Amino acid sequence: MRNTLLALILAGRAGTAAARGNIEVLARTCNSCHGVGGVSAGATMPSIGGLPRDYLSNIMKQWKYDERSAITMNRIVKGLSNDEIDALAAYFAQQPWVPVPQKANPETLARGKTEVDNNCADCHGASGGDPDVDAPPLNGQWARYMELELQKYQSKEFKMPHRKMRKAAQQAKPADASAAARHFGAQGR
Amino acid sequence: MHPFDRRSFLKSVSAAAGASILSVAPARAAAPKARVVVVGGGFGGATAAKYLRLLDPGIEVTLIERGKLYTSCPLSNEVISGERSIKTLQSGYGGLAARGVKVVHDEVTQIDPVKKVVSTAAAGDFPYDALVMAPGVDFDYSAVGGLSAELAETRLPHAWKAGPQTLLLQKQLQAMPDGGRFIIAVPKGPFRCPPGPYERAAQVAMYCKHHGKKKAKILILDANDGFSKRPLFEQAWKALYGYGEGGMIEWVSGVNGGQVEQVDVSGMSVMTTFEQHKGDVINIIPPHRAGKIARDAGLANFKGAWCAVKPESMESTAHKDIYVVGDSCVGGELATGNPFPKSAHMANSQAKVVVASLVAKLNGLPPPVPIYTNSCYSVVGHDWGFSVVALFRVENNQWVYVKDGSGISPVTFGTKEKPVPVPRIYRKMEAEYADGWLRNLMADCYA
Ligand SMILES: Cc1cc2nc3c(=O)[nH]c(=O)nc-3n(C[C@H](O)[C@H](O)[C@H](O)COP(=O)(O)OP(=O)(O)OC[C@H]3O[C@@H](n4cnc5c(N)ncnc54)[C@H](O)[C@@H]3O)c2cc1C
């Protein structure tokens, strides 16, 4: 009896292990651009491990259905089913958020802090580490990546659906937005 | 329960989802679960070695590679134009060693698929339970009369394996006079990095444009009649350097006599099917085939040049327990003209398929569902880049090229009837992503 039970549990777990194995196989394809565990090793590519699950699945679906512009990701996600997107979102959300240590010059940091305190902290937190439910953590995200994202928000050439974030970005001078990105990036220690 | 103990199985299946399939080492430091030998420490071999250790530290992994310092070919065209230092493309093998990979620097001389032994020039023999072959490509110098391996090292660098030849080609470009002609000879495919020669043309043109050689010509003599990302290249060439009649870059297709058959190094000229072309720099990329050691091992059973493998595992169709990844193999949806491109990302992706399948097999777990992805960025100007991505799945033991999930950067926006140019900011950002992509790819293989 106990043995049958154990066998059943094992079989069940083996099934789950297989399903999880498959999502890990899929998630590993992301590592070549986003790093193992979603911790990026390149300044222009975002870390994605530890981003909130709903944020992840939401933006991937926006790309898939052309509701959001991207340079590369929109092409990649079109090959994934919604179930795969949800599973990837759950997988990366379970990874720890690893802020990457980055340096910036003191002047930029001061300017960035002012901008963030005045115009960004409400939704992202002063360090970027205390975001609203619909926003991702920015503390120790790659600054260069964030500058590029902010350029997308500021440019008329990109569809960026989050109205309030778009508004906040468009109200910022490019140099202030960039300094804010440096400020958030430098929170990784 | 199979060859490993139940406790570690339970532990591993209940481990946090973030952990690897089998993150728990066997309780005793007993004999390894299996001995896997990896031949070649390029993108494919390095990935296989790293992920084997990452997924199952109970497996003993030996990586045999002749070189101590690996230089990435991706983005090496930027070294030729002086935009990038070659150091940013290099990695040693310390990262892999730190993961418990036994790194052996030696020449692999023989493979016995029956006795399952790999022999090396100096370090002796390595028996294996499973062998991952990732020796890259070999160049067939005999295909072009007058060309030799020695000339490639000294006068006519192909620079199709990044390293000293890349720097030699860079010097030759720098020494080229204004008004000089830079010839790039492209072999019949398949060759590695399908967009590579055209990216190189752009990088050379960029160098000339900004270094007082505005009258230079880049002549691409191509054995093929079309090329990867062609509309994107032609658009960028036109906009940045001038293309075709009177432009800096000219492309001659195979049917128009682009195939180079002979080179005369003393007269610095090449002969194509139709005519002779003089060049100040002659960059002949010789035709490719699977690495010699793979061919010698009897693995090259596809057109005598490439190694056929099984879609679900990348196991060779010629020999059991040998897996071939990277440039040496052939796969993909061949019938529709969508083969696996020979690229670094593809090699990385194939190696992950091997590892997932091998680790499952060695642990008595069901085979995982394989998935193959590719991406390749081309940088054609300081702030102009574009990319291609590809997705392959396996259905009924066949590779399926998934169109949704694959494709090049947009050539135009708007509609078919009313196309509008893609805003420059898209090309600009893509050039930036190329750098982040390479850093992550290198880290994914070597860190
Ligand atoms: C100019 C250029 C640009 C490129 N750009 C891109 C790009 O942008 N994106 C992209 O994805 N790909 C690109 N590529 C292609 C990419 O470099 C290859 O597809 C990739 O290197 C394949 O990896 P591999 O592991 O199969 O082979 P390799 O990287 O060639 O590695 C094979 C290794 O095996 C070793 N080896 C071979 N035989 C033996 C032996 N007998 N004993 C010991 N060691 C041995 C070799 O020393 C070598 O280190 C480019 C290539 C070129 C030439």
XYZ file of C-alpha atoms and ligand atoms in Angstrom:
689
model
C 0.000 0.000 0.000
C 2.628 2.467 1.030
C 4.681 1.367 -1.915
C 1.845 1.895 -4.365
C 1.277 5.299 -2.912
C 4.920 6.178 -3.265
C 4.903 4.849 -6.800
C 1.906 7.020 -7.582
C 3.513 10.074 -6.070
C 6.670 9.356 -7.968
C 4.800 8.874 -11.229
C 2.944 12.130 -10.634
C 6.130 13.941 -9.830
C 7.901 12.414 -12.805
C 5.066 13.831 -14.957
C 5.501 17.247 -13.400
C 9.242 16.916 -13.745
C 8.777 16.181 -17.437
C 6.513 19.186 -17.902
C 8.938 21.337 -15.996
C 11.806 19.845 -17.955
C 10.111 20.979 -21.140
C 9.550 24.524 -19.968
C 13.171 24.631 -18.864
C 14.229 23.502 -22.324
C 12.212 26.361 -23.790
C 13.449 28.879 -21.212
C 17.053 27.901 -21.925
C 16.656 29.224 -25.466
C 16.295 32.688 -23.924
C 19.634 32.432 -22.104
C 21.687 33.191 -25.195
C 20.318 36.750 -25.196
C 19.141 37.249 -21.612
C 21.670 35.227 -19.599
C 21.401 32.096 -17.475
C 18.492 32.498 -15.075
C 17.584 35.648 -16.987
C 20.536 37.628 -15.612
C 21.907 39.494 -18.590
C 25.626 39.881 -19.219
C 25.291 42.618 -21.840
C 24.338 46.232 -21.196
C 21.797 46.558 -23.984
C 19.907 43.361 -23.169
C 17.556 43.314 -20.201
C 17.684 40.920 -17.291
C 14.361 39.120 -17.200
C 14.742 36.723 -14.250
C 12.595 37.899 -11.359
C 10.303 40.225 -13.329
C 6.663 39.936 -12.200
C 4.717 37.141 -13.836
C 1.814 39.236 -15.054
C 4.128 41.880 -16.446
C 6.038 39.203 -18.359
C 3.039 37.465 -19.852
C 1.340 40.767 -20.591
C 4.159 42.309 -22.616
C 4.936 39.067 -24.449
C 1.303 38.835 -25.536
C 1.279 42.508 -26.528
C 4.243 41.769 -28.810
C 2.617 38.660 -30.157
C -0.573 40.485 -31.138
C 1.271 43.568 -32.444
C -0.078 45.781 -29.703
C 3.443 46.771 -28.716
C 6.494 47.534 -30.826
C 9.839 45.842 -30.426
C 13.013 45.397 -32.377
C 13.528 41.672 -31.897
C 11.108 40.209 -29.363
C 7.974 40.683 -31.454
C 9.349 38.216 -33.999
C 10.426 35.705 -31.374
C 7.175 35.495 -29.394
C 5.019 34.995 -32.485
C 6.282 31.426 -32.585
C 5.110 30.695 -29.034
C 1.655 29.561 -27.915
C -0.082 31.524 -25.175
C 0.411 28.553 -22.858
C 4.132 28.649 -23.535
C 4.190 32.380 -22.888
C 2.397 31.896 -19.577
C 4.741 29.078 -18.596
C 7.785 31.191 -19.498
C 6.377 34.086 -17.504
C 5.866 31.827 -14.495
C 9.337 30.343 -14.916
C 11.214 33.639 -15.129
C 9.087 35.217 -12.381
C 10.344 32.489 -10.057
C 13.979 33.308 -10.697
C 15.573 35.741 -8.274
C 15.880 39.369 -9.410
C 19.627 39.993 -9.558
C 20.497 43.702 -9.749
C 23.662 44.181 -11.781
C 26.259 46.517 -10.223
C 26.909 49.464 -12.559
C 28.837 52.661 -12.246
C 27.873 56.137 -13.391
C 29.392 59.557 -12.875
C 28.203 61.498 -9.798
C 26.755 64.402 -11.799
C 24.543 62.130 -13.853
C 23.500 60.273 -10.724
C 22.533 63.501 -8.980
C 20.531 64.644 -11.964
C 18.945 61.199 -12.226
C 17.976 61.135 -8.579
C 16.240 64.500 -8.884
C 14.324 63.370 -11.950
C 13.310 60.101 -10.323
C 12.241 61.734 -7.064
C 10.115 64.235 -8.958
C 8.644 62.183 -11.763
C 9.196 58.456 -11.460
C 9.335 57.386 -7.824
C 5.549 57.369 -7.425
C 5.274 54.282 -9.581
C 8.762 52.771 -9.450
C 9.997 53.653 -5.948
C 12.994 55.908 -5.344
C 15.456 53.110 -6.149
C 13.264 51.399 -8.741
C 12.970 48.445 -6.396
C 9.462 49.154 -5.149
C 7.324 49.204 -8.295
C 3.546 49.385 -8.766
C 1.943 46.022 -9.512
C 2.029 46.623 -13.250
C 5.627 47.899 -13.393
C 8.860 45.887 -13.421
C 11.748 46.375 -10.985
C 14.327 48.816 -12.347
C 16.937 48.690 -9.584
C 20.041 47.237 -11.153
C 18.405 46.655 -14.535
C 20.930 47.511 -17.235
C 20.955 51.304 -17.636
C 21.709 51.234 -21.354
C 18.773 48.893 -21.925
C 16.511 51.284 -19.987
C 17.755 54.279 -21.969
C 16.790 52.488 -25.150
C 13.358 51.627 -23.724
C 12.840 55.246 -22.702
C 13.773 56.318 -26.229
C 11.059 54.003 -27.483
C 8.573 55.681 -25.170
C 9.704 59.109 -26.298
C 9.773 58.331 -30.007
C 6.574 58.512 -32.030
C 7.743 55.529 -34.026
C 6.964 52.924 -31.361
C 3.670 51.628 -30.098
C 4.040 51.536 -26.305
C 0.640 50.825 -24.836
C 1.031 51.866 -21.185
C -0.485 55.346 -21.288
C 0.791 56.660 -17.979
C 4.324 55.436 -18.425
C 4.335 56.888 -21.912
C 3.159 60.206 -20.578
C 5.794 60.218 -17.851
C 8.548 59.467 -20.370
C 7.360 62.054 -22.860
C 7.308 64.733 -20.212
C 10.941 64.106 -19.345
C 13.769 65.749 -21.284
C 15.837 63.046 -23.032
C 18.860 63.867 -20.869
C 16.770 63.610 -17.691
C 15.256 60.311 -18.754
C 18.706 59.017 -19.506
C 20.027 60.203 -16.133
C 17.068 58.510 -14.425
C 17.987 55.267 -16.174
C 21.572 55.638 -14.918
C 20.246 56.267 -11.405
C 18.122 53.100 -11.457
C 20.953 51.087 -13.003
C 23.368 52.166 -10.291
C 21.177 50.699 -7.525
C 22.684 47.258 -8.032
C 25.403 46.759 -5.435
C 14.264 3.642 -10.574
C 17.183 3.900 -12.875
C 20.893 4.399 -12.406
C 20.659 7.008 -9.722
C 19.335 6.867 -6.217
C 15.802 7.683 -5.286
C 16.648 10.252 -2.670
C 18.416 12.549 -5.022
C 15.624 12.063 -7.537
C 12.989 13.153 -5.032
C 15.112 16.038 -3.957
C 15.673 17.152 -7.476
C 12.087 16.913 -8.677
C 10.877 18.892 -5.729
C 13.593 21.480 -5.987
C 12.518 25.006 -6.816
C 11.495 25.364 -10.416
C 14.463 27.583 -10.983
C 16.917 24.785 -10.362
C 18.209 22.495 -13.042
C 16.582 19.128 -13.666
C 19.104 17.373 -11.505
C 20.881 19.878 -9.414
C 21.790 17.415 -6.697
C 25.086 15.608 -6.971
C 25.182 11.921 -6.071
C 25.478 11.389 -2.328
C 28.843 9.647 -2.585
C 31.624 10.957 -4.743
C 31.536 7.558 -6.389
C 32.132 6.705 -10.016
C 30.529 9.245 -12.351
C 27.097 8.483 -13.735
C 28.540 8.708 -17.206
C 31.614 9.967 -18.995
C 30.894 12.440 -21.748
C 33.685 13.666 -24.001
C 33.216 16.870 -26.012
C 35.443 17.453 -29.035
C 35.876 21.126 -29.937
C 35.443 24.114 -27.642
C 33.716 26.560 -29.981
C 30.186 27.826 -29.383
C 28.690 24.361 -29.762
C 31.151 22.329 -27.703
C 31.483 24.888 -24.923
C 27.708 25.081 -24.501
C 27.410 21.293 -24.361
C 30.143 21.010 -21.727
C 28.745 23.828 -19.595
C 25.125 22.717 -19.635
C 25.963 19.079 -18.949
C 27.622 20.172 -15.726
C 24.845 22.639 -14.977
C 22.075 20.091 -15.385
C 23.723 17.065 -13.874
C 26.952 17.395 -11.907
C 27.023 13.608 -11.643
C 28.236 13.439 -15.221
C 31.962 13.615 -15.883
C 32.645 15.983 -18.754
C 35.931 16.245 -20.634
C 36.299 18.973 -23.246
C 39.135 18.572 -25.721
C 40.097 21.689 -27.672
C 43.348 22.514 -29.424
C 43.335 26.251 -28.691
C 43.665 27.958 -25.331
C 41.911 31.153 -26.359
C 38.693 31.124 -28.353
C 37.880 34.039 -30.633
C 34.276 34.590 -31.632
C 33.655 34.916 -35.347
C 30.411 36.792 -34.699
C 31.137 40.529 -34.809
C 34.706 39.832 -35.982
C 33.931 41.782 -39.139
C 33.936 44.805 -36.851
C 37.546 44.020 -35.983
C 38.506 44.216 -39.640
C 37.052 47.726 -39.845
C 38.723 48.721 -36.588
C 35.396 49.315 -34.832
C 36.048 46.689 -32.198
C 39.052 45.249 -30.439
C 39.552 41.534 -30.942
C 39.886 41.172 -27.176
C 36.160 41.827 -26.759
C 35.559 38.633 -28.730
C 37.839 36.306 -26.828
C 37.402 33.843 -24.016
C 39.560 31.268 -22.327
C 38.284 28.064 -20.756
C 38.553 29.006 -17.082
C 34.807 29.471 -16.733
C 34.144 25.944 -17.905
C 36.894 24.516 -15.706
C 35.311 26.286 -12.728
C 32.108 24.407 -13.492
C 33.956 21.134 -13.191
C 34.580 20.531 -16.880
C 37.898 18.754 -17.389
C 39.464 20.920 -20.046
C 42.191 19.271 -22.109
C 44.114 21.344 -24.640
C 45.193 18.950 -27.325
C 44.604 17.822 -30.884
C 42.060 15.051 -31.272
C 43.603 12.600 -33.706
C 41.203 9.712 -33.865
C 37.771 8.524 -32.846
C 36.853 4.881 -32.490
C 33.054 4.764 -32.487
C 33.038 1.007 -31.807
C 35.387 0.903 -28.841
C 34.090 4.362 -27.894
C 37.459 5.987 -27.423
C 38.789 9.412 -28.390
C 42.542 9.615 -28.999
C 44.649 12.735 -28.758
C 48.119 13.678 -29.946
C 49.685 14.034 -26.504
C 47.155 13.528 -23.715
C 46.331 9.910 -24.476
C 42.987 8.168 -24.887
C 39.606 9.143 -23.492
C 36.924 6.460 -23.296
C 33.369 7.769 -23.439
C 29.800 6.714 -22.793
C 28.594 9.558 -24.981
C 30.562 11.797 -27.335
C 29.612 15.296 -28.461
C 31.340 16.322 -31.682
C 31.621 20.055 -32.314
C 34.725 20.534 -34.475
C 33.287 23.281 -36.671
C 34.221 23.460 -40.338
C 37.203 22.713 -42.510
C 38.114 24.778 -45.534
C 38.511 23.143 -48.917
C 41.408 25.126 -50.404
C 41.643 22.825 -53.416
C 38.377 24.265 -54.752
C 40.171 27.434 -55.874
C 43.238 26.946 -58.068
C 46.324 28.611 -56.680
C 44.935 28.817 -53.131
C 46.452 26.994 -50.162
C 46.236 26.927 -46.386
C 49.655 28.541 -46.271
C 48.627 31.436 -48.519
C 45.584 31.966 -46.338
C 47.896 32.450 -43.381
C 50.213 34.838 -45.194
C 48.831 36.653 -48.233
C 45.207 35.748 -48.832
C 43.502 35.547 -45.436
C 39.971 34.199 -45.496
C 39.459 35.387 -41.902
C 36.562 32.964 -41.760
C 37.947 31.659 -38.524
C 38.502 34.649 -36.293
C 42.030 35.144 -34.986
C 45.351 36.093 -36.600
C 43.802 36.128 -40.075
C 41.229 38.679 -38.947
C 44.049 41.004 -37.904
C 45.974 40.334 -41.111
C 42.957 41.269 -43.197
C 42.532 44.408 -41.097
C 46.151 45.416 -41.867
C 45.666 44.760 -45.558
C 42.581 46.953 -45.566
C 44.424 49.742 -43.777
C 47.243 49.548 -46.315
C 44.903 49.621 -49.298
C 45.220 52.852 -51.333
C 42.258 55.133 -51.970
C 40.691 53.921 -55.182
C 41.809 50.404 -54.333
C 39.666 47.341 -54.777
C 38.756 44.868 -52.044
C 37.522 41.550 -53.405
C 35.400 39.210 -51.300
C 34.905 35.790 -52.883
C 31.929 33.885 -51.486
C 31.857 30.093 -51.875
C 28.877 27.967 -52.800
C 26.740 27.382 -49.722
C 26.349 26.081 -47.199
C 28.969 28.199 -45.470
C 28.971 29.417 -41.920
C 27.229 32.637 -41.132
C 25.096 33.062 -44.274
C 24.965 36.893 -43.873
C 28.662 37.131 -42.941
C 30.267 38.042 -46.293
C 27.730 40.830 -46.905
C 28.174 42.214 -43.428
C 31.904 42.184 -44.106
C 31.422 44.173 -47.321
C 29.553 46.813 -45.325
C 32.177 46.960 -42.592
C 34.956 47.340 -45.160
C 32.977 50.083 -46.903
C 32.426 51.856 -43.604
C 36.141 51.795 -42.898
C 36.934 53.188 -46.343
C 34.302 55.903 -46.094
C 35.668 57.207 -42.821
C 39.385 56.704 -43.472
C 40.072 58.673 -46.613
C 39.336 55.882 -49.083
C 36.076 57.158 -50.516
C 37.040 55.985 -53.997
C 37.542 52.393 -52.870
C 35.476 49.576 -54.364
C 34.290 46.443 -52.659
C 33.602 43.723 -55.170
C 31.666 40.696 -53.964
C 32.197 37.752 -56.284
C 29.564 35.247 -55.280
C 29.191 31.616 -56.295
C 25.526 31.865 -55.288
C 22.578 33.670 -56.873
C 21.048 35.134 -53.769
C 21.938 35.740 -50.167
C 20.705 36.003 -46.624
C 18.878 39.192 -45.551
C 19.429 40.501 -49.066
C 16.815 43.272 -49.109
C 18.134 44.573 -45.797
C 21.733 44.571 -46.990
C 20.931 46.197 -50.308
C 18.906 48.881 -48.596
C 21.732 49.672 -46.166
C 24.480 49.503 -48.793
C 22.548 51.938 -50.984
C 21.850 54.343 -48.169
C 25.288 54.290 -46.591
C 27.889 53.467 -49.231
C 26.351 53.387 -52.668
C 25.566 50.081 -54.290
C 25.755 48.900 -57.895
C 26.658 51.224 -60.791
C 29.051 53.863 -59.453
C 28.566 52.788 -55.842
C 31.197 51.567 -53.477
C 29.805 48.041 -53.219
C 29.181 45.788 -56.168
C 27.767 42.270 -56.075
C 28.245 39.738 -58.864
C 26.017 36.664 -58.626
C 26.954 33.130 -59.642
C 25.013 33.191 -62.910
C 26.694 36.453 -63.798
C 30.119 34.958 -63.382
C 30.673 35.419 -59.670
C 32.255 32.062 -59.022
C 36.003 32.393 -58.416
C 37.958 29.474 -59.822
C 41.559 30.591 -59.755
C 43.736 33.037 -57.894
C 47.081 34.469 -58.959
C 48.789 35.840 -55.896
C 51.788 37.361 -57.680
C 49.525 39.298 -60.060
C 46.932 39.845 -57.290
C 44.014 38.788 -59.442
C 41.263 36.213 -59.489
C 39.672 34.382 -62.415
C 35.951 33.724 -62.397
C 33.981 31.650 -64.864
C 33.903 34.699 -67.158
C 36.730 37.085 -66.483
C 39.740 38.269 -64.552
C 39.491 40.765 -61.685
C 42.412 42.569 -60.113
C 42.273 43.316 -56.422
C 44.402 45.196 -53.900
C 43.052 42.952 -51.199
C 41.772 39.498 -52.072
C 39.637 37.822 -49.458
C 38.698 34.360 -50.654
C 36.395 32.378 -48.401
C 36.972 28.749 -49.384
C 34.099 26.246 -49.532
C 33.362 24.470 -46.266
C 32.785 20.949 -45.066
C 32.484 19.327 -41.653
C 35.613 19.432 -39.498
C 38.201 16.856 -40.536
C 37.984 14.818 -37.367
C 34.222 14.377 -37.896
C 34.766 13.256 -41.474
C 37.567 10.892 -40.457
C 35.257 9.367 -37.849
C 32.802 8.464 -40.599
C 30.181 10.922 -39.415
C 29.917 12.944 -42.621
C 27.198 10.844 -44.238
C 25.384 13.751 -45.916
C 26.817 14.517 -49.365
C 30.137 13.320 -48.026
C 30.596 16.677 -46.358
C 28.169 17.108 -43.453
C 27.009 15.030 -40.497
C 23.369 13.970 -40.460
C 21.713 13.815 -37.048
C 18.374 12.870 -35.490
C 15.924 15.711 -34.859
C 14.931 14.717 -31.330
C 18.459 14.441 -29.928
C 21.120 15.492 -32.485
C 22.505 11.954 -32.276
C 24.453 11.009 -35.389
C 22.632 8.802 -37.884
C 25.965 7.104 -38.561
C 27.148 6.144 -35.077
C 25.326 5.471 -31.839
C 26.101 7.613 -28.787
C 27.801 10.286 -30.873
C 26.059 13.654 -31.083
C 27.100 16.266 -33.625
C 26.395 19.949 -33.077
C 27.334 23.219 -34.690
C 28.718 23.898 -38.124
C 29.568 20.231 -38.761
C 26.003 18.991 -38.726
C 23.145 19.285 -41.151
C 19.528 19.637 -40.097
C 16.418 21.737 -40.357
C 13.621 21.675 -42.903
C 15.765 20.838 -45.900
C 12.892 20.097 -48.278
C 11.649 23.695 -48.144
C 15.065 25.293 -48.269
C 15.140 26.049 -44.568
C 18.203 24.224 -43.274
C 19.742 25.038 -39.917
C 21.940 28.044 -40.581
C 25.543 27.533 -39.547
C 25.603 30.075 -36.784
C 26.882 30.512 -33.269
C 23.420 30.768 -31.762
C 22.341 27.655 -33.655
C 25.355 25.726 -32.349
C 24.492 26.904 -28.838
C 20.870 25.867 -29.264
C 21.707 22.459 -30.738
C 24.070 21.760 -27.859
C 21.283 22.498 -25.375
C 19.070 19.971 -27.167
C 21.803 17.351 -26.886
C 22.273 18.049 -23.199
C 18.563 17.939 -22.348
C 18.119 14.677 -24.192
C 21.291 13.101 -22.846
C 20.676 14.064 -19.227
C 17.126 12.709 -19.415
C 18.368 9.484 -20.952
C 21.148 8.973 -18.423
C 18.665 9.515 -15.610
C 15.885 7.340 -16.952
C 13.581 10.314 -17.466
C 11.268 10.721 -20.457
C 12.884 12.537 -23.410
C 12.194 16.279 -23.295
C 10.533 18.102 -26.168
C 13.345 19.630 -28.220
C 13.235 23.173 -29.539
C 15.792 24.942 -31.702
C 16.268 28.671 -32.059
C 18.588 30.929 -33.978
C 19.396 34.598 -34.017
C 22.025 36.509 -35.862
C 22.679 40.225 -35.866
C 24.487 41.993 -38.684
C 26.077 45.368 -38.106
C 26.507 47.315 -41.342
C 27.285 50.803 -40.068
C 28.021 52.653 -36.856
C 24.364 52.847 -36.080
C 22.764 50.437 -38.472
C 22.022 46.847 -37.606
C 19.430 44.191 -38.326
C 18.828 40.606 -37.457
C 17.255 37.320 -38.333
C 15.635 34.910 -35.910
C 14.464 31.361 -36.533
C 12.491 28.742 -34.670
C 12.429 25.023 -35.383
C 10.313 22.450 -33.632
C 10.215 18.681 -34.019
C 7.039 16.950 -35.167
C 6.855 13.271 -36.094
C 10.607 13.039 -35.808
C 11.060 15.765 -38.412
C 12.278 19.305 -38.049
C 9.622 21.878 -38.745
C 10.587 25.438 -39.569
C 8.110 27.647 -37.725
C 7.442 30.685 -39.925
C 5.726 32.598 -37.129
C 8.662 32.913 -34.812
C 11.169 33.297 -37.641
C 12.143 36.125 -39.898
C 14.316 39.105 -40.651
C 13.954 42.650 -39.376
C 11.305 44.530 -41.335
C 12.483 45.884 -44.692
C 9.685 48.447 -44.856
C 6.794 49.568 -42.686
C 3.343 50.464 -43.919
C 1.483 48.177 -46.277
C 2.530 46.211 -49.349
C 0.827 48.771 -51.580
C 2.096 51.749 -49.615
C 5.416 50.853 -48.034
C 7.147 53.434 -45.870
C 10.772 53.343 -44.762
C 11.581 51.761 -41.420
C 12.502 54.605 -39.055
C 16.255 54.923 -38.556
C 15.910 54.494 -34.811
C 15.024 50.833 -35.378
C 18.289 50.166 -37.213
C 20.178 52.162 -34.631
C 18.830 50.191 -31.719
C 19.421 46.910 -33.428
C 23.122 47.736 -33.789
C 23.177 48.231 -30.020
C 21.369 44.999 -29.309
C 23.976 43.171 -31.380
C 26.604 43.938 -28.769
C 24.408 42.825 -25.851
C 23.509 39.694 -27.763
C 27.142 38.741 -28.317
C 28.079 39.322 -24.701
C 25.252 37.128 -23.525
C 25.991 34.469 -26.093
C 29.652 34.332 -25.075
C 28.652 34.201 -21.411
C 26.081 31.502 -22.093
C 28.798 29.344 -23.653
C 31.918 30.150 -21.624
C 31.019 31.676 -18.238
C 33.024 36.403 -40.156
C 32.019 35.556 -39.430
C 30.938 36.166 -38.819
C 30.022 35.396 -38.125
N 28.973 36.042 -37.548
C 28.046 35.323 -36.884
C 26.968 35.986 -36.260
O 26.808 37.199 -36.308
N 26.068 35.228 -35.601
C 26.182 33.882 -35.503
O 25.326 33.265 -34.837
N 27.196 33.219 -36.099
C 28.124 33.903 -36.798
N 29.179 33.248 -37.401
C 29.194 31.766 -37.426
C 29.786 31.140 -36.180
O 31.086 31.613 -35.970
C 29.831 29.624 -36.305
O 28.605 29.150 -36.767
C 30.156 28.997 -34.965
O 31.477 29.313 -34.622
C 29.966 27.489 -34.967
O 30.377 26.929 -33.767
P 31.009 25.457 -33.709
O 31.122 25.166 -32.262
O 30.252 24.537 -34.566
O 32.436 25.591 -34.390
P 33.705 26.501 -34.048
O 33.289 27.735 -33.369
O 34.472 26.621 -35.290
O 34.513 25.653 -33.001
C 35.134 24.450 -33.329
C 36.280 24.216 -32.367
O 36.760 22.884 -32.502
C 38.160 22.872 -32.402
N 38.646 21.664 -33.094
C 38.340 21.251 -34.351
N 38.961 20.105 -34.630
C 39.682 19.767 -33.530
C 40.528 18.683 -33.217
N 40.770 17.705 -34.086
N 41.109 18.652 -31.990
C 40.884 19.652 -31.084
N 40.094 20.695 -31.347
C 39.495 20.755 -32.546
C 38.587 24.171 -33.057
O 39.839 24.597 -32.578
C 37.457 25.132 -32.656
O 37.759 25.879 -31.489
C 30.152 33.991 -38.072
C 31.222 33.378 -38.705
C 32.151 34.146 -39.384
C 33.296 33.479 -40.036
